[in-house]
Amino acid sequence: MTPNQPSWKEKLHEIIYEADTRSGKLFDIVLLIAILASVVLVMLESVPEIQKTHGDLLNIGEWILTILFSVEYGMRIISIKKPLRYIFSFYGIIDLLSTAPKYLSIFFVGTHSLVALRALRLLRIFRILKLARFIGESNNFIKALNASKAKISVFLYFVLILCIIIGTIMYLIEGADNGFTSIPRSVYWAIVTMTTVGYGDIAPQTPLGQLIASIVMILGYGIIAVPTGIVSSEMTKLNDVHLNTQACPNCSYEGHDDDAIFCNHCGSKLHD
Amino acid sequence: MTPNQPSWKEKLHEIIYEADTRSGKLFDIVLLIAILASVVLVMLESVPEIQKTHGDLLNIGEWILTILFSVEYGMRIISIKKPLRYIFSFYGIIDLLSTAPKYLSIFFVGTHSLVALRALRLLRIFRILKLARFIGESNNFIKALNASKAKISVFLYFVLILCIIIGTIMYLIEGADNGFTSIPRSVYWAIVTMTTVGYGDIAPQTPLGQLIASIVMILGYGIIAVPTGIVSSEMTKLNDVHLNTQACPNCSYEGHDDDAIFCNHCGSKLHD
Amino acid sequence: MTPNQPSWKEKLHEIIYEADTRSGKLFDIVLLIAILASVVLVMLESVPEIQKTHGDLLNIGEWILTILFSVEYGMRIISIKKPLRYIFSFYGIIDLLSTAPKYLSIFFVGTHSLVALRALRLLRIFRILKLARFIGESNNFIKALNASKAKISVFLYFVLILCIIIGTIMYLIEGADNGFTSIPRSVYWAIVTMTTVGYGDIAPQTPLGQLIASIVMILGYGIIAVPTGIVSSEMTKLNDVHLNTQACPNCSYEGHDDDAIFCNHCGSKLHD
Amino acid sequence: MTPNQPSWKEKLHEIIYEADTRSGKLFDIVLLIAILASVVLVMLESVPEIQKTHGDLLNIGEWILTILFSVEYGMRIISIKKPLRYIFSFYGIIDLLSTAPKYLSIFFVGTHSLVALRALRLLRIFRILKLARFIGESNNFIKALNASKAKISVFLYFVLILCIIIGTIMYLIEGADNGFTSIPRSVYWAIVTMTTVGYGDIAPQTPLGQLIASIVMILGYGIIAVPTGIVSSEMTKLNDVHLNTQACPNCSYEGHDDDAIFCNHCGSKLHD
């Protein structure tokens, strides 16, 4: 095989890992359909009525998909130069953890392993994370999430601390008769209220409790503006990223103001 | 008919499709009232008590409006050069689908066609989309929605994937006794909670479940900041779009105010 | 009385309408306390237990405040040059509508006028709008609300139209047995869900209904980003409002770029 | 002791108040763990089942932590030059109020002091505010919160006034039979709805009430855009703050990059 002629390994690699060729795109589409079908299958299996009626059909479908994903796993390992890099990567671990269970379930046949079986079902749902490949790494949304995560985290810890204090106060005021049976349960109520979810399974009954609850709700409603404002300004900062591509003819330095006449790095005139 | 004298067809076109003349504006107002009356009528018809008491009156009103809309449909077809363009346009299809049912309902008189009758009622509610004509295409809000829809879609898919994983985890933890009877139902709970709607029809009962639910709520409450930040920065980008392309005839300097008379860089007059 | 010596009318006007002098500030504080006390009184009167126990005390307090506000109304009319301007202004109408009822209630003594009595109580709650005087007209928040109201209105109408269509679809799918007894009630459910309020008094029971509800919730959760983005960019636009106060020595024109050398209005050099 | 050799007091001060040295960092980590353990302990104590089974263990743990925090309090007082400054500072008061109760609880042994005991538990939860030391004062989030608090407050008072008026209107329309038993209770419902929390413990039953509730919900859903927009623009303003105050010694031009060596306006070197 001459260097110009790609080996079957390289051809395989191109199909699986890249989406430039027709085969590559087709592979991606088939993989996408398989992932979605797999997730739907796991969800349907958990519905008791469907499990009773179509249990065998679902099991066959699950085996077909498991074999397909095992083949995909094998192809990925074969067609990459450093297999270990893939096996221990994020996608590699997901692929393994979400395909192995079906094989393991052959051994778990007794009814006493129901919890284990249910846990195995959980692992198969992680196949949905394989969809992340299709979103794209240079996506602005992912960048935004990364840039903001420190700030949003501080905000969320702040909200959590607030909820713990408010939960304790409400535990004192309302008491166990009104549903606030312990501090953790009261903190749970505070979080349900502050985040404006508001189940209603616990609700304050005393006038003082309802007054404090009102303050909590208006607070939770209002302070969402702060992290939103921080992220908005971060995004807007990214907008203004300097587009001036002018390079100094003398020292090649880039990064000049739009109206600069001299290079601020070496002093030469930018243009004659 | 001389070219200066508009034919009756052109006059009709001007009344229906444009709002410059007095007749055009009047047509628009009458149409607006008719659309609103039609939607209210459909809503009132569905209320059992009102249907019993005023059923005949509502039916008469519905026939009057249907005939009016049919006449409007006819006028639009006649007064436009290429009728097929209108018939297959968004508004053309809506007009047809929302007016035809009433005529079809003459044939559906038996009680066994109740579902079909109810489906026909659904189609008439789409008349409300004819209101879109009155909003205006150059509206900033529509532009904003278009520019952001890709980014918001990625965000919403991300939220959906998160909800499926969280729903599965809660299905494992809470189990069928606590309301989480299947994975789809648990995913439904996860969506209800993450979007902070919080019906309360399903709520976690176990302490571990309530702990995970708290994390889900705080997450859902916080990450709304990201798409909001993206859209805000998109909008702000639109602000800075430089609209003035005028160049000074003397020194070619760009960057003048819209109402500038002299170049602020060399002093020459911008235009004679 | 010499022009230098303010008449008692002018002194009164200064106390009531302005807050520069010590008396003016004191008047404002007393008025503020009276307004808050009045609102609290109306609220307490509506609680049956408190009305039974302290009904007479509350009534005395209400009469004291009513007389105080009547005196204030009288003083405002006397101390202003054009009394009719005040009587028909926003504050004038509020003052009249919220003070007159107590006098009218002398005539409504029979139990059959309970609804009228309750309606009169409603009017007294509008005294709370007198607080608006203390916020200040040059407040950024009021400006923001004004600048954005057109855009937010379009968004809210869009949401309303969406809710009507979704409500009708759910009415078809869920039907009266599941709580969706009519289209208006289904639209009410759609609004409760889309705005993420989520009472839970009506909730979809069928799988298809829950699927559509999930889409509605994720939509409502996501599109809040659009009006927020519009308002954010509006506010940011206000930030960039040009601060350059330079006036052309020749034509006094303001509004030059920071780096302008010549006046863009008359061509003269801006500075030697 | 020579000035170069730090006394044991200065060494202690460095460990406690600063985090530069290894001992300082270790102290911070131990303190952090102690605070978290203390909060978890308070929460577990309030759960009746856990209190019954492990009451003694929790009590021992609580005494250990109380002694630890008392030692920390003592060390802070000793190692600082002006002890009174710490005792009356925010952190000093929190440390005292959250540690003293355990000593006081020795005196409260009778069952009649249950409320006092529960109140004492409340004070210990304030230890969680000691975590604020670890967040950092130069944090952008705290700055953002400070800069926006005036504007957000105006917004929240506006929302409160709106809720009082809407609550009164709903009290009139729905009445006591439908859950709206008094104006305060109706205002509580208005706040629950406007902030989109939506417990569902009170919900409008009459069609007119549901119509007004729909308007309230759509309003509350939409106007969250305004404070968010204000905060976003505040944050964006902070972005554009020009940090470089360097002026060119030759032509006095300002507006250089932080890493500029030459003036981009005249070419001279910025500093020798």
XYZ file of C-alpha atoms in Angstrom, chain D residues 6-217:
212
model
C 7.634 38.037 64.121
C 6.287 37.498 67.591
C 4.018 34.542 68.323
C 1.148 36.996 68.204
C 2.077 38.124 64.734
C 2.580 34.520 63.647
C -0.866 33.649 64.945
C -2.364 36.669 63.212
C -0.791 35.565 59.963
C -2.195 32.048 60.265
C -5.708 33.152 61.128
C -6.244 36.263 59.092
C -4.129 35.568 56.043
C -3.882 32.625 53.707
C -0.392 33.089 52.267
C 1.516 30.570 54.335
C 1.035 26.838 54.474
C -0.265 27.070 58.046
C -2.655 29.810 56.983
C -4.089 27.677 54.210
C -4.356 24.658 56.524
C -6.177 26.737 59.118
C -8.630 27.879 56.456
C -9.326 24.329 55.313
C -9.888 23.050 58.856
C -12.150 26.031 59.568
C -14.140 25.379 56.377
C -14.664 21.722 57.281
C -15.671 22.684 60.818
C -18.240 25.193 59.560
C -19.783 22.713 57.118
C -19.825 19.965 59.760
C -21.496 22.330 62.187
C -24.266 23.271 59.732
C -24.897 19.614 58.831
C -25.059 18.784 62.556
C -27.680 21.446 63.235
C -29.754 20.179 60.317
C -29.509 16.536 61.433
C -30.439 17.423 65.009
C -33.748 18.801 63.793
C -34.825 15.526 62.152
C -36.870 13.660 64.831
C -35.822 10.146 63.740
C -32.132 10.980 63.729
C -32.399 12.861 67.030
C -33.904 9.764 68.689
C -31.312 7.327 67.391
C -28.114 9.364 67.462
C -28.984 12.199 69.829
C -26.012 11.629 72.116
C -23.522 11.340 69.254
C -24.770 14.587 67.735
C -24.513 16.307 71.102
C -20.876 15.241 71.529
C -20.069 16.435 68.029
C -21.783 19.752 68.750
C -19.722 20.254 71.934
C -16.465 19.484 70.115
C -17.247 22.045 67.435
C -18.405 24.629 69.956
C -15.110 24.323 71.843
C -13.189 24.539 68.560
C -15.030 27.706 67.562
C -14.548 29.188 71.046
C -10.794 28.568 70.727
C -10.866 30.193 67.279
C -12.740 33.171 68.763
C -10.150 33.472 71.513
C -7.259 33.282 69.059
C -8.756 35.992 66.889
C -9.119 38.314 69.860
C -5.567 37.679 71.098
C -3.794 38.038 67.774
C -5.390 41.296 66.680
C -4.220 44.740 67.823
C -7.675 46.190 68.470
C -9.858 43.354 69.803
C -12.947 45.546 70.026
C -12.814 46.146 66.278
C -13.251 42.410 65.697
C -15.812 41.845 68.463
C -18.160 44.432 66.988
C -17.529 43.621 63.341
C -19.959 41.566 61.249
C -17.915 38.384 61.628
C -17.275 39.008 65.317
C -20.968 39.254 66.108
C -21.770 36.160 64.049
C -19.031 34.178 65.790
C -20.316 35.208 69.223
C -24.036 34.703 68.504
C -23.473 31.292 66.969
C -21.140 29.895 69.619
C -22.597 31.267 72.874
C -25.969 29.412 72.641
C -24.477 25.966 73.303
C -23.098 27.252 76.630
C -26.447 28.869 77.420
C -28.260 25.589 76.689
C -26.752 24.091 79.825
C -29.123 26.325 81.769
C -32.156 25.517 79.610
C -32.869 21.948 80.601
C -36.581 21.948 81.309
C -39.132 21.004 78.623
C -40.903 24.338 78.945
C -37.955 26.058 77.291
C -38.466 24.179 74.035
C -39.104 27.308 71.992
C -36.002 28.973 73.456
C -34.012 25.839 72.629
C -35.272 25.891 69.075
C -34.418 29.587 68.812
C -30.902 28.813 70.006
C -30.596 26.211 67.260
C -31.451 28.977 64.794
C -28.494 31.064 65.910
C -26.040 28.230 65.278
C -27.101 28.142 61.625
C -25.563 31.588 61.214
C -22.122 29.984 61.355
C -22.707 29.411 57.658
C -22.125 33.110 57.076
C -18.488 32.620 58.180
C -18.092 31.009 54.758
C -18.334 34.473 53.237
C -14.678 35.024 54.177
C -13.742 32.422 51.609
C -15.566 34.025 48.715
C -13.415 37.102 48.430
C -14.270 40.758 48.616
C -13.098 41.672 45.146
C -15.563 39.272 43.651
C -17.404 40.675 40.691
C -20.653 39.174 41.877
C -20.612 41.132 45.137
C -19.785 44.307 43.214
C -22.641 43.592 40.835
C -25.066 43.020 43.708
C -24.047 46.319 45.310
C -24.269 48.366 42.128
C -27.692 46.995 41.264
C -29.343 46.868 44.654
C -30.931 50.319 44.441
C -32.488 49.616 41.060
C -33.649 46.121 41.959
C -35.191 47.457 45.173
C -37.273 50.006 43.275
C -38.413 47.207 40.977
C -39.358 44.946 43.894
C -41.334 47.714 45.650
C -43.112 48.304 42.348
C -43.974 44.589 42.188
C -45.171 44.674 45.817
C -47.475 47.661 45.209
C -48.854 45.908 42.129
C -49.494 42.738 44.144
C -51.368 44.637 46.869
C -53.681 46.244 44.321
C -54.221 42.979 42.406
C -54.770 41.058 45.648
C -57.495 43.489 46.690
C -59.203 43.211 43.301
C -59.171 39.401 43.468
C -60.508 39.515 47.062
C -63.483 41.421 45.701
C -64.021 39.122 42.746
C -63.397 35.664 44.207
C -64.462 36.165 47.786
C -64.010 34.008 50.891
C -65.734 30.922 49.451
C -62.985 30.438 46.918
C -60.106 30.702 49.353
C -59.586 34.470 49.210
C -60.609 34.958 52.844
C -59.013 38.364 53.442
C -56.985 41.018 51.651
C -53.649 39.910 53.175
C -54.354 36.332 52.045
C -55.259 37.590 48.561
C -52.075 39.660 48.411
C -50.170 36.493 49.399
C -51.836 34.750 46.428
C -50.906 37.660 44.137
C -47.253 37.411 45.182
C -47.260 33.614 44.773
C -48.636 34.089 41.252
C -46.703 37.149 40.077
C -43.362 35.620 41.064
C -44.454 32.502 39.094
C -44.034 30.287 42.181
C -47.626 29.056 41.974
C -48.190 26.758 44.990
C -51.793 26.051 44.060
C -52.990 26.196 47.689
C -55.153 29.130 46.621
C -56.283 29.347 42.993
C -59.014 31.438 41.343
C -62.255 29.563 40.641
C -64.433 32.136 38.878
C -63.911 32.769 35.135
C -63.324 36.495 35.739
C -60.827 35.663 38.460
C -59.020 33.256 36.152
C -58.949 35.944 33.454
C -57.329 38.469 35.800
C -54.991 35.748 37.061
C -53.924 35.107 33.455
C -53.090 38.802 33.007
C -51.116 38.756 36.288
C -49.151 35.690 35.210
